[in-house]
Amino acid sequence: MSQAPETDLAAFQAEVRAFLDEALTPELRRLTARQAGVFSEGELCRRWHRILYEQGWVAPSWPKEYGGPGWTPMQRFIFADECVKAGAPVLPAMGLQMCGPVLMLYGTPEQKAYFLPRMLSGEHYWCQGYSEPQSGSDLSSLQMRAVRDGDHYRVTGSKLWTTHAHYANWMFLLVRTAIEGKPQAGISFLLTPMDAPGVTVRPIISISGEHEVNQVFFDEVRIPVGNLVGEENQGWTVAKALLEFERGGGAAASGLRAQLRAARAIAEAEGWWNEEPAFRLRWTQLDVELLGLDVAERQTAAALMAGRRVGDATASRLKLTASTLLQRITELGMEALGAYAAVDQREALGMDAKAAPVGPAYALTPTAKYLNSRAATIYGGSQEIQHNILARIILSS
Ligand SMILES: Cc1cc2nc3c(=O)[nH]c(=O)nc-3n(C[C@H](O)[C@H](O)[C@H](O)COP(=O)(O)OP(=O)(O)OC[C@H]3O[C@@H](n4cnc5c(N)ncnc54)[C@H](O)[C@@H]3O)c2cc1C
């Protein structure tokens, strides 16, 4: 794959910035900045999705034939980076980044024709039904049973920690269609509308006070066989391909830098910055480590650009670094707040509550962000699982 000249990338970056300046109204920025969740809340996502869709930029990684902009990995990285810097709402990954590419690879022509345009336009809002009460890290032990009944499956069981299930109108899910043989060999990948009779969504309120995740119960839910993706009992292959799409192209460093700057602004307002050399030392150390993450993310985008795969070791290392830095940075934000460590304390800190946020996103919510980020070393593959992957790679090399 040929490299785009630097000047083209600079022009592209300027185009993205000009668009974001225009499209991100003060209201959208303010609403985004007040949220601490992994993704922005549903209504905000729908609004931002629509704006990006109309611009033709909502699915940066999709090929042109399916309505994507046909960007290179480096353009995708620049776009993601500029969005974070500008404080744009964070769209959920479940549809466009997870289910979409899987359908392109394994979907029937009918499934592609029906689902992909609706995913792109935002008419369908997706959630991911993988984890269950007894199956998370060891996903292949999942128990949700799907029994074939004519041209339908009857599905009973429950899914846990389902992000944005309360906003979604569709779910992709893994079910057990066979109990004999290896656990991986009896799994199938299905798609269901969330308003199918027998589906119940129960909220789980997180420690930060937000409603992001849910438990979803299935009671004899009928899912048409036409909504099976890939072959019956081949769902593990499909599920693994989906996890591959999650890798690479991320731009976590910019968002983290915004939060680190917010911690400094609070410390300055509170007087710690000048009085506490230990605070400044920790801040500087995090700043340097962030630079390392930034370089690693850019190198990953460059590797993808050159047509190379992102290996397990790189993916695990990036996930580990980004999630632990997030936790340490939000911890510093809490320390900077000191006795004021409660949600949205700009006014209490004597800062102008109406002024532009200190950092683009999350600056108003250090405490909520701190609490929310405790989950970062669990979702998307826990810290221990990433350590296991790295250990296996090192020991077998
Ligand atoms: C905020 C949030 C959002 C989520 N969103 C979704 C979603 O949208 N859809 C979805 O399907 N799932 C979702 N999940 C679930 C997530 O994928 C699981 O929580 C995760 O895979 C861990 O599984 P578990 O919770 O069952 O913990 P377990 O797997 O039971 O792990 C418990 C502890 O044991 C450790 N452990 C487990 N196995 C090993 C091992 N082999 N070696 C060493 N240590 C081990 C783990 O690291 C962890 O510390 C979400 C989770 C969270 C917290």
GROMACS .gro file of C-alpha atoms and ligand atoms in nm:
model
  450
    1MET     CA    1   0.000   0.000   0.000
    2SER     CA    2   0.144   0.339  -0.090
    3GLN     CA    3   0.195   0.606   0.174
    4ALA     CA    4  -0.001   0.933   0.147
    5PRO     CA    5   0.237   1.232   0.127
    6GLU     CA    6   0.267   1.438   0.447
    7THR     CA    7   0.112   1.740   0.270
    8ASP     CA    8  -0.201   1.538   0.185
    9LEU     CA    9  -0.232   1.430   0.546
   10ALA     CA   10  -0.191   1.790   0.665
   11ALA     CA   11  -0.465   1.900   0.423
   12PHE     CA   12  -0.685   1.616   0.544
   13GLN     CA   13  -0.625   1.715   0.907
   14ALA     CA   14  -0.719   2.077   0.825
   15GLU     CA   15  -1.039   1.958   0.654
   16VAL     CA   16  -1.135   1.748   0.959
   17ARG     CA   17  -1.064   2.039   1.196
   18ALA     CA   18  -1.272   2.279   0.987
   19PHE     CA   19  -1.561   2.033   0.985
   20LEU     CA   20  -1.544   1.974   1.362
   21ASP     CA   21  -1.525   2.349   1.430
   22GLU     CA   22  -1.848   2.393   1.241
   23ALA     CA   23  -2.039   2.077   1.337
   24LEU     CA   24  -1.957   2.059   1.706
   25THR     CA   25  -2.188   2.321   1.850
   26PRO     CA   26  -2.114   2.456   2.199
   27GLU     CA   27  -2.415   2.254   2.319
   28LEU     CA   28  -2.279   1.927   2.179
   29ARG     CA   29  -1.938   1.997   2.336
   30ARG     CA   30  -2.095   2.084   2.670
   31LEU     CA   31  -2.314   1.773   2.677
   32THR     CA   32  -2.015   1.555   2.588
   33ALA     CA   33  -1.791   1.715   2.849
   34ARG     CA   34  -2.042   1.640   3.124
   35GLN     CA   35  -2.032   1.266   3.065
   36ALA     CA   36  -1.798   1.015   3.218
   37GLY     CA   37  -1.908   0.697   3.038
   38VAL     CA   38  -1.710   0.490   2.792
   39PHE     CA   39  -1.947   0.603   2.517
   40SER     CA   40  -2.168   0.912   2.516
   41GLU     CA   41  -2.530   0.855   2.618
   42GLY     CA   42  -2.781   0.734   2.360
   43GLU     CA   43  -2.956   1.055   2.251
   44LEU     CA   44  -2.629   1.242   2.211
   45CYS     CA   45  -2.489   0.951   2.009
   46ARG     CA   46  -2.790   0.953   1.779
   47ARG     CA   47  -2.748   1.325   1.711
   48TRP     CA   48  -2.375   1.303   1.643
   49HIS     CA   49  -2.418   0.987   1.438
   50ARG     CA   50  -2.665   1.170   1.213
   51ILE     CA   51  -2.426   1.463   1.161
   52LEU     CA   52  -2.135   1.234   1.070
   53TYR     CA   53  -2.360   1.024   0.847
   54GLU     CA   54  -2.466   1.327   0.649
   55GLN     CA   55  -2.100   1.421   0.610
   56GLY     CA   56  -2.020   1.065   0.492
   57TRP     CA   57  -1.775   1.014   0.782
   58VAL     CA   58  -1.970   0.801   1.028
   59ALA     CA   59  -1.794   0.473   0.944
   60PRO     CA   60  -1.424   0.563   0.900
   61SER     CA   61  -1.311   0.201   0.867
   62TRP     CA   62  -1.577   0.087   0.618
   63PRO     CA   63  -1.483   0.043   0.254
   64LYS     CA   64  -1.643   0.273   0.000
   65GLU     CA   65  -1.867   0.004  -0.146
   66TYR     CA   66  -2.060  -0.010   0.183
   67GLY     CA   67  -2.074   0.367   0.233
   68GLY     CA   68  -1.745   0.429   0.416
   69PRO     CA   69  -1.516   0.719   0.320
   70GLY     CA   70  -1.241   0.484   0.194
   71TRP     CA   71  -0.979   0.638   0.426
   72THR     CA   72  -0.635   0.495   0.490
   73PRO     CA   73  -0.546   0.380   0.845
   74MET     CA   74  -0.349   0.703   0.897
   75GLN     CA   75  -0.646   0.917   0.794
   76ARG     CA   76  -0.862   0.715   1.033
   77PHE     CA   77  -0.613   0.776   1.312
   78ILE     CA   78  -0.606   1.152   1.240
   79PHE     CA   79  -0.986   1.165   1.235
   80ALA     CA   80  -1.016   0.977   1.567
   81ASP     CA   81  -0.746   1.195   1.722
   82GLU     CA   82  -0.907   1.523   1.609
   83CYS     CA   83  -1.250   1.410   1.732
   84VAL     CA   84  -1.109   1.338   2.078
   85LYS     CA   85  -0.917   1.667   2.088
   86ALA     CA   86  -1.226   1.861   1.984
   87GLY     CA   87  -1.442   1.693   2.249
   88ALA     CA   88  -1.680   1.520   2.008
   89PRO     CA   89  -1.936   1.271   2.141
   90VAL     CA   90  -1.799   0.917   2.159
   91LEU     CA   91  -2.006   0.684   1.941
   92PRO     CA   92  -2.055   0.323   2.052
   93ALA     CA   93  -1.835   0.068   1.879
   94MET     CA   94  -2.085  -0.218   1.879
   95GLY     CA   95  -2.251  -0.152   1.542
   96LEU     CA   96  -2.012   0.025   1.309
   97GLN     CA   97  -1.686  -0.117   1.445
   98MET     CA   98  -1.788  -0.465   1.552
   99CYS     CA   99  -2.103  -0.603   1.390
  100GLY     CA  100  -2.066  -0.419   1.057
  101PRO     CA  101  -1.726  -0.564   0.956
  102VAL     CA  102  -1.845  -0.912   1.069
  103LEU     CA  103  -2.146  -0.888   0.838
  104MET     CA  104  -1.922  -0.777   0.552
  105LEU     CA  105  -1.714  -1.089   0.607
  106TYR     CA  106  -1.969  -1.354   0.706
  107GLY     CA  107  -2.313  -1.210   0.623
  108THR     CA  108  -2.533  -1.342   0.343
  109PRO     CA  109  -2.607  -1.098   0.057
  110GLU     CA  110  -2.955  -1.047   0.209
  111GLN     CA  111  -2.812  -0.975   0.555
  112LYS     CA  112  -2.564  -0.725   0.413
  113ALA     CA  113  -2.829  -0.551   0.204
  114TYR     CA  114  -3.068  -0.521   0.496
  115PHE     CA  115  -2.844  -0.446   0.794
  116LEU     CA  116  -2.546  -0.245   0.666
  117PRO     CA  117  -2.736   0.061   0.530
  118ARG     CA  118  -2.947   0.078   0.849
  119MET     CA  119  -2.637   0.050   1.066
  120LEU     CA  120  -2.475   0.328   0.866
  121SER     CA  121  -2.774   0.562   0.885
  122GLY     CA  122  -2.816   0.503   1.258
  123GLU     CA  123  -3.165   0.356   1.222
  124HIS     CA  124  -3.031   0.045   1.394
  125TYR     CA  125  -2.850   0.095   1.724
  126TRP     CA  126  -2.656  -0.217   1.827
  127CYS     CA  127  -2.545  -0.381   2.149
  128GLN     CA  128  -2.316  -0.679   2.208
  129GLY     CA  129  -2.448  -0.990   2.385
  130TYR     CA  130  -2.136  -1.194   2.458
  131SER     CA  131  -2.081  -1.206   2.838
  132GLU     CA  132  -2.308  -1.401   3.071
  133PRO     CA  133  -2.329  -1.427   3.451
  134GLN     CA  134  -2.085  -1.721   3.454
  135SER     CA  135  -1.892  -1.646   3.133
  136GLY     CA  136  -1.671  -1.345   3.077
  137SER     CA  137  -1.298  -1.408   3.040
  138ASP     CA  138  -1.377  -1.772   2.966
  139LEU     CA  139  -1.633  -1.680   2.701
  140SER     CA  140  -1.647  -2.022   2.535
  141SER     CA  141  -1.823  -2.158   2.848
  142LEU     CA  142  -2.135  -1.951   2.765
  143GLN     CA  143  -2.466  -2.124   2.834
  144MET     CA  144  -2.744  -1.927   2.665
  145ARG     CA  145  -2.933  -2.202   2.488
  146ALA     CA  146  -3.078  -2.174   2.136
  147VAL     CA  147  -3.296  -2.467   2.026
  148ARG     CA  148  -3.393  -2.503   1.662
  149ASP     CA  149  -3.771  -2.497   1.611
  150GLY     CA  150  -3.860  -2.503   1.239
  151ASP     CA  151  -3.737  -2.180   1.081
  152HIS     CA  152  -3.664  -2.020   1.421
  153TYR     CA  153  -3.437  -2.065   1.721
  154ARG     CA  154  -3.594  -2.049   2.067
  155VAL     CA  155  -3.346  -1.869   2.292
  156THR     CA  156  -3.345  -1.869   2.673
  157GLY     CA  157  -3.087  -1.736   2.919
  158SER     CA  158  -2.928  -1.405   3.009
  159LYS     CA  159  -2.654  -1.170   2.896
  160LEU     CA  160  -2.467  -0.952   3.145
  161TRP     CA  161  -2.292  -0.612   3.132
  162THR     CA  162  -2.460  -0.535   2.800
  163THR     CA  163  -2.350  -0.179   2.722
  164HIS     CA  164  -2.627   0.048   2.589
  165ALA     CA  165  -2.881  -0.237   2.564
  166HIS     CA  166  -3.140   0.018   2.686
  167TYR     CA  167  -3.076   0.237   2.379
  168ALA     CA  168  -3.025  -0.041   2.127
  169ASN     CA  169  -3.292  -0.179   1.896
  170TRP     CA  170  -3.070  -0.469   1.780
  171MET     CA  171  -2.831  -0.708   1.952
  172PHE     CA  172  -2.571  -0.947   1.810
  173LEU     CA  173  -2.528  -1.239   2.044
  174LEU     CA  174  -2.354  -1.568   2.099
  175VAL     CA  175  -2.571  -1.867   2.186
  176ARG     CA  176  -2.515  -2.236   2.250
  177THR     CA  177  -2.658  -2.453   1.974
  178ALA     CA  178  -2.477  -2.776   2.070
  179ILE     CA  179  -2.361  -2.915   2.402
  180GLU     CA  180  -2.146  -3.204   2.285
  181GLY     CA  181  -1.779  -3.173   2.188
  182LYS     CA  182  -1.546  -2.881   2.262
  183PRO     CA  183  -1.731  -2.578   2.410
  184GLN     CA  184  -1.613  -2.358   2.120
  185ALA     CA  185  -1.767  -2.596   1.867
  186GLY     CA  186  -2.128  -2.548   1.988
  187ILE     CA  187  -2.160  -2.170   1.961
  188SER     CA  188  -2.360  -1.973   1.702
  189PHE     CA  189  -2.379  -1.601   1.620
  190LEU     CA  190  -2.731  -1.455   1.598
  191LEU     CA  191  -2.896  -1.116   1.545
  192THR     CA  192  -3.215  -1.017   1.724
  193PRO     CA  193  -3.434  -0.710   1.747
  194MET     CA  194  -3.454  -0.591   2.107
  195ASP     CA  195  -3.833  -0.562   2.091
  196ALA     CA  196  -3.876  -0.936   2.022
  197PRO     CA  197  -4.128  -1.085   2.270
  198GLY     CA  198  -3.944  -1.236   2.569
  199VAL     CA  199  -3.651  -0.988   2.580
  200THR     CA  200  -3.625  -0.789   2.906
  201VAL     CA  201  -3.359  -0.528   2.978
  202ARG     CA  202  -3.275  -0.465   3.344
  203PRO     CA  203  -3.050  -0.165   3.423
  204ILE     CA  204  -2.728  -0.188   3.623
  205ILE     CA  205  -2.627   0.148   3.772
  206SER     CA  206  -2.250   0.176   3.796
  207ILE     CA  207  -2.049   0.314   4.087
  208SER     CA  208  -2.020   0.647   3.901
  209GLY     CA  209  -2.400   0.675   3.904
  210GLU     CA  210  -2.438   0.615   3.533
  211HIS     CA  211  -2.665   0.380   3.348
  212GLU     CA  212  -2.442   0.228   3.080
  213VAL     CA  213  -2.471  -0.146   3.132
  214ASN     CA  214  -2.757  -0.389   3.172
  215GLN     CA  215  -2.854  -0.748   3.224
  216VAL     CA  216  -3.068  -0.874   2.938
  217PHE     CA  217  -3.301  -1.170   2.992
  218PHE     CA  218  -3.423  -1.397   2.713
  219ASP     CA  219  -3.731  -1.607   2.777
  220GLU     CA  220  -3.812  -1.837   2.484
  221VAL     CA  221  -3.726  -1.558   2.238
  222ARG     CA  222  -3.787  -1.660   1.876
  223ILE     CA  223  -3.505  -1.560   1.643
  224PRO     CA  224  -3.543  -1.644   1.271
  225VAL     CA  225  -3.283  -1.883   1.127
  226GLY     CA  226  -3.228  -1.613   0.863
  227ASN     CA  227  -3.060  -1.408   1.141
  228LEU     CA  228  -2.783  -1.665   1.188
  229VAL     CA  229  -2.447  -1.520   1.079
  230GLY     CA  230  -2.206  -1.781   0.944
  231GLU     CA  231  -2.280  -2.151   0.987
  232GLU     CA  232  -2.457  -2.302   1.286
  233ASN     CA  233  -2.196  -2.400   1.550
  234GLN     CA  234  -1.932  -2.184   1.376
  235GLY     CA  235  -2.008  -1.876   1.588
  236TRP     CA  236  -1.673  -1.892   1.768
  237THR     CA  237  -1.490  -1.820   1.442
  238VAL     CA  238  -1.723  -1.526   1.376
  239ALA     CA  239  -1.685  -1.400   1.735
  240LYS     CA  240  -1.305  -1.411   1.714
  241ALA     CA  241  -1.307  -1.222   1.384
  242LEU     CA  242  -1.516  -0.952   1.550
  243LEU     CA  243  -1.262  -0.912   1.829
  244GLU     CA  244  -0.991  -0.870   1.565
  245PHE     CA  245  -1.174  -0.566   1.424
  246GLU     CA  246  -1.158  -0.397   1.763
  247ARG     CA  247  -0.782  -0.382   1.735
  248GLY     CA  248  -0.563  -0.099   1.620
  249GLY     CA  249  -0.650   0.245   1.490
  250GLY     CA  250  -0.731   0.369   1.841
  251ALA     CA  251  -0.635   0.716   1.958
  252ALA     CA  252  -0.659   0.694   2.337
  253ALA     CA  253  -0.360   0.919   2.411
  254SER     CA  254  -0.527   1.247   2.311
  255GLY     CA  255  -0.829   1.188   2.534
  256LEU     CA  256  -0.602   1.093   2.822
  257ARG     CA  257  -0.391   1.405   2.769
  258ALA     CA  258  -0.705   1.619   2.795
  259GLN     CA  259  -0.780   1.458   3.130
  260LEU     CA  260  -0.425   1.503   3.251
  261ARG     CA  261  -0.441   1.873   3.160
  262ALA     CA  262  -0.771   1.900   3.346
  263ALA     CA  263  -0.603   1.754   3.657
  264ARG     CA  264  -0.332   2.017   3.630
  265ALA     CA  265  -0.582   2.300   3.586
  266ILE     CA  266  -0.763   2.189   3.900
  267ALA     CA  267  -0.434   2.159   4.092
  268GLU     CA  268  -0.340   2.512   3.982
  269ALA     CA  269  -0.677   2.648   4.090
  270GLU     CA  270  -0.641   2.473   4.426
  271GLY     CA  271  -0.282   2.582   4.478
  272TRP     CA  272  -0.129   2.230   4.484
  273TRP     CA  273   0.060   2.280   4.164
  274ASN     CA  274   0.309   2.528   4.312
  275GLU     CA  275   0.310   2.389   4.664
  276GLU     CA  276   0.342   2.016   4.601
  277PRO     CA  277   0.651   1.903   4.406
  278ALA     CA  278   0.541   1.538   4.452
  279PHE     CA  279   0.219   1.615   4.263
  280ARG     CA  280   0.413   1.784   3.981
  281LEU     CA  281   0.651   1.488   3.965
  282ARG     CA  282   0.368   1.236   3.926
  283TRP     CA  283   0.199   1.459   3.670
  284THR     CA  284   0.518   1.484   3.466
  285GLN     CA  285   0.577   1.110   3.483
  286LEU     CA  286   0.226   1.045   3.347
  287ASP     CA  287   0.283   1.304   3.076
  288VAL     CA  288   0.598   1.121   2.963
  289GLU     CA  289   0.424   0.781   2.969
  290LEU     CA  290   0.142   0.931   2.762
  291LEU     CA  291   0.392   1.038   2.504
  292GLY     CA  292   0.502   0.674   2.482
  293LEU     CA  293   0.141   0.563   2.428
  294ASP     CA  294   0.091   0.831   2.164
  295VAL     CA  295   0.399   0.712   1.974
  296ALA     CA  296   0.288   0.347   2.001
  297GLU     CA  297  -0.061   0.433   1.868
  298ARG     CA  298   0.085   0.627   1.575
  299GLN     CA  299   0.323   0.339   1.500
  300THR     CA  300   0.027   0.100   1.500
  301ALA     CA  301  -0.163   0.322   1.256
  302ALA     CA  302   0.149   0.339   1.038
  303ALA     CA  303   0.185  -0.043   1.048
  304LEU     CA  304  -0.179  -0.087   0.942
  305MET     CA  305  -0.115   0.171   0.671
  306ALA     CA  306   0.168  -0.044   0.541
  307GLY     CA  307  -0.071  -0.340   0.526
  308ARG     CA  308   0.066  -0.520   0.834
  309ARG     CA  309  -0.156  -0.698   1.089
  310VAL     CA  310  -0.171  -0.580   1.449
  311GLY     CA  311  -0.045  -0.879   1.646
  312ASP     CA  312  -0.176  -1.005   1.980
  313ALA     CA  313   0.122  -0.861   2.170
  314THR     CA  314   0.071  -0.507   2.035
  315ALA     CA  315  -0.305  -0.515   2.094
  316SER     CA  316  -0.259  -0.640   2.453
  317ARG     CA  317   0.016  -0.390   2.527
  318LEU     CA  318  -0.191  -0.094   2.398
  319LYS     CA  319  -0.497  -0.208   2.593
  320LEU     CA  320  -0.296  -0.252   2.913
  321THR     CA  321  -0.115   0.081   2.882
  322ALA     CA  322  -0.422   0.287   2.791
  323SER     CA  323  -0.645   0.137   3.061
  324THR     CA  324  -0.392   0.166   3.343
  325LEU     CA  325  -0.294   0.520   3.241
  326LEU     CA  326  -0.663   0.615   3.243
  327GLN     CA  327  -0.696   0.487   3.597
  328ARG     CA  328  -0.380   0.662   3.720
  329ILE     CA  329  -0.470   0.993   3.551
  330THR     CA  330  -0.823   0.999   3.689
  331GLU     CA  331  -0.678   0.914   4.032
  332LEU     CA  332  -0.454   1.221   4.006
  333GLY     CA  333  -0.760   1.426   3.908
  334MET     CA  334  -0.931   1.311   4.227
  335GLU     CA  335  -0.627   1.405   4.434
  336ALA     CA  336  -0.619   1.747   4.272
  337LEU     CA  337  -0.979   1.800   4.375
  338GLY     CA  338  -0.899   1.704   4.733
  339ALA     CA  339  -1.195   1.775   4.958
  340TYR     CA  340  -1.398   1.883   4.658
  341ALA     CA  341  -1.390   1.537   4.503
  342ALA     CA  342  -1.753   1.524   4.402
  343VAL     CA  343  -1.901   1.535   4.056
  344ASP     CA  344  -1.884   1.869   3.864
  345GLN     CA  345  -1.707   2.095   4.109
  346ARG     CA  346  -1.587   2.372   3.880
  347GLU     CA  347  -1.798   2.630   4.059
  348ALA     CA  348  -1.683   2.510   4.400
  349LEU     CA  349  -1.325   2.543   4.279
  350GLY     CA  350  -1.387   2.908   4.200
  351MET     CA  351  -1.362   2.850   3.826
  352ASP     CA  352  -1.612   3.009   3.590
  353ALA     CA  353  -1.873   2.735   3.542
  354LYS     CA  354  -1.982   2.884   3.209
  355ALA     CA  355  -1.635   2.910   3.062
  356ALA     CA  356  -1.513   2.665   2.801
  357PRO     CA  357  -1.413   2.332   2.956
  358VAL     CA  358  -1.054   2.301   3.075
  359GLY     CA  359  -1.000   2.002   2.850
  360PRO     CA  360  -1.225   1.903   2.565
  361ALA     CA  361  -1.400   1.614   2.736
  362TYR     CA  362  -1.461   1.485   3.087
  363ALA     CA  363  -1.303   1.791   3.246
  364LEU     CA  364  -1.615   1.864   3.445
  365THR     CA  365  -1.645   1.518   3.587
  366PRO     CA  366  -1.315   1.401   3.740
  367THR     CA  367  -1.482   1.206   4.018
  368ALA     CA  368  -1.734   1.031   3.794
  369LYS     CA  369  -1.456   0.959   3.546
  370TYR     CA  370  -1.235   0.821   3.821
  371LEU     CA  371  -1.511   0.587   3.937
  372ASN     CA  372  -1.612   0.489   3.583
  373SER     CA  373  -1.255   0.413   3.481
  374ARG     CA  374  -1.222   0.137   3.744
  375ALA     CA  375  -1.391  -0.085   3.486
  376ALA     CA  376  -1.133  -0.009   3.215
  377THR     CA  377  -0.909  -0.294   3.327
  378ILE     CA  378  -1.203  -0.538   3.307
  379TYR     CA  379  -1.397  -0.472   2.986
  380GLY     CA  380  -1.251  -0.559   2.648
  381GLY     CA  381  -1.038  -0.834   2.810
  382SER     CA  382  -0.923  -0.791   3.171
  383GLN     CA  383  -0.575  -0.686   3.279
  384GLU     CA  384  -0.492  -1.039   3.396
  385ILE     CA  385  -0.602  -1.186   3.062
  386GLN     CA  386  -0.378  -0.936   2.877
  387HIS     CA  387  -0.088  -1.034   3.105
  388ASN     CA  388  -0.156  -1.400   3.026
  389ILE     CA  389  -0.151  -1.330   2.651
  390LEU     CA  390   0.179  -1.142   2.677
  391ALA     CA  391   0.332  -1.410   2.901
  392ARG     CA  392   0.233  -1.684   2.656
  393ILE     CA  393   0.387  -1.493   2.365
  394ILE     CA  394   0.710  -1.423   2.556
  395LEU     CA  395   0.742  -1.779   2.687
  396SER     CA  396   0.679  -1.937   2.346
  397SER     CA  397   0.920  -1.711   2.156
  398LIG     C1  398  -1.830  -0.145   3.196
  398LIG     C2  399  -1.838  -0.280   3.128
  398LIG     C3  400  -1.898  -0.290   3.005
  398LIG     C4  401  -1.909  -0.415   2.942
  398LIG     N1  402  -1.978  -0.424   2.823
  398LIG     C5  403  -2.000  -0.546   2.768
  398LIG     C6  404  -2.083  -0.559   2.652
  398LIG     O1  405  -2.135  -0.460   2.596
  398LIG     N2  406  -2.107  -0.683   2.603
  398LIG     C7  407  -2.051  -0.795   2.660
  398LIG     O2  408  -2.074  -0.904   2.609
  398LIG     N3  409  -1.974  -0.786   2.772
  398LIG     C8  410  -1.948  -0.664   2.827
  398LIG     N4  411  -1.871  -0.653   2.942
  398LIG     C9  412  -1.823  -0.775   3.006
  398LIG    C10  413  -1.673  -0.793   3.001
  398LIG     O3  414  -1.632  -0.837   2.875
  398LIG    C11  415  -1.637  -0.893   3.114
  398LIG     O4  416  -1.666  -0.829   3.237
  398LIG    C12  417  -1.493  -0.934   3.111
  398LIG     O5  418  -1.467  -1.014   2.999
  398LIG    C13  419  -1.453  -1.012   3.240
  398LIG     O6  420  -1.542  -1.116   3.261
  398LIG     P1  421  -1.617  -1.136   3.402
  398LIG     O7  422  -1.677  -1.005   3.441
  398LIG     O8  423  -1.707  -1.254   3.389
  398LIG     O9  424  -1.503  -1.167   3.505
  398LIG     P2  425  -1.426  -1.309   3.521
  398LIG    O10  426  -1.390  -1.362   3.387
  398LIG    O11  427  -1.505  -1.396   3.611
  398LIG    O12  428  -1.295  -1.260   3.593
  398LIG    C14  429  -1.293  -1.230   3.736
  398LIG    C15  430  -1.149  -1.199   3.772
  398LIG    O13  431  -1.066  -1.315   3.749
  398LIG    C16  432  -0.961  -1.283   3.658
  398LIG     N5  433  -0.936  -1.397   3.568
  398LIG    C17  434  -1.028  -1.463   3.494
  398LIG     N6  435  -0.970  -1.560   3.423
  398LIG    C18  436  -0.837  -1.555   3.453
  398LIG    C19  437  -0.723  -1.630   3.409
  398LIG     N7  438  -0.734  -1.729   3.320
  398LIG     N8  439  -0.602  -1.597   3.461
  398LIG    C20  440  -0.590  -1.495   3.550
  398LIG     N9  441  -0.694  -1.422   3.595
  398LIG    C21  442  -0.816  -1.451   3.547
  398LIG    C22  443  -1.009  -1.164   3.579
  398LIG    O14  444  -0.903  -1.087   3.527
  398LIG    C23  445  -1.087  -1.087   3.685
  398LIG    O15  446  -1.000  -1.010   3.765
  398LIG    C24  447  -1.856  -0.530   3.005
  398LIG    C25  448  -1.793  -0.518   3.129
  398LIG    C26  449  -1.785  -0.396   3.192
  398LIG    C27  450  -1.721  -0.388   3.328
   0.00000   0.00000   0.00000
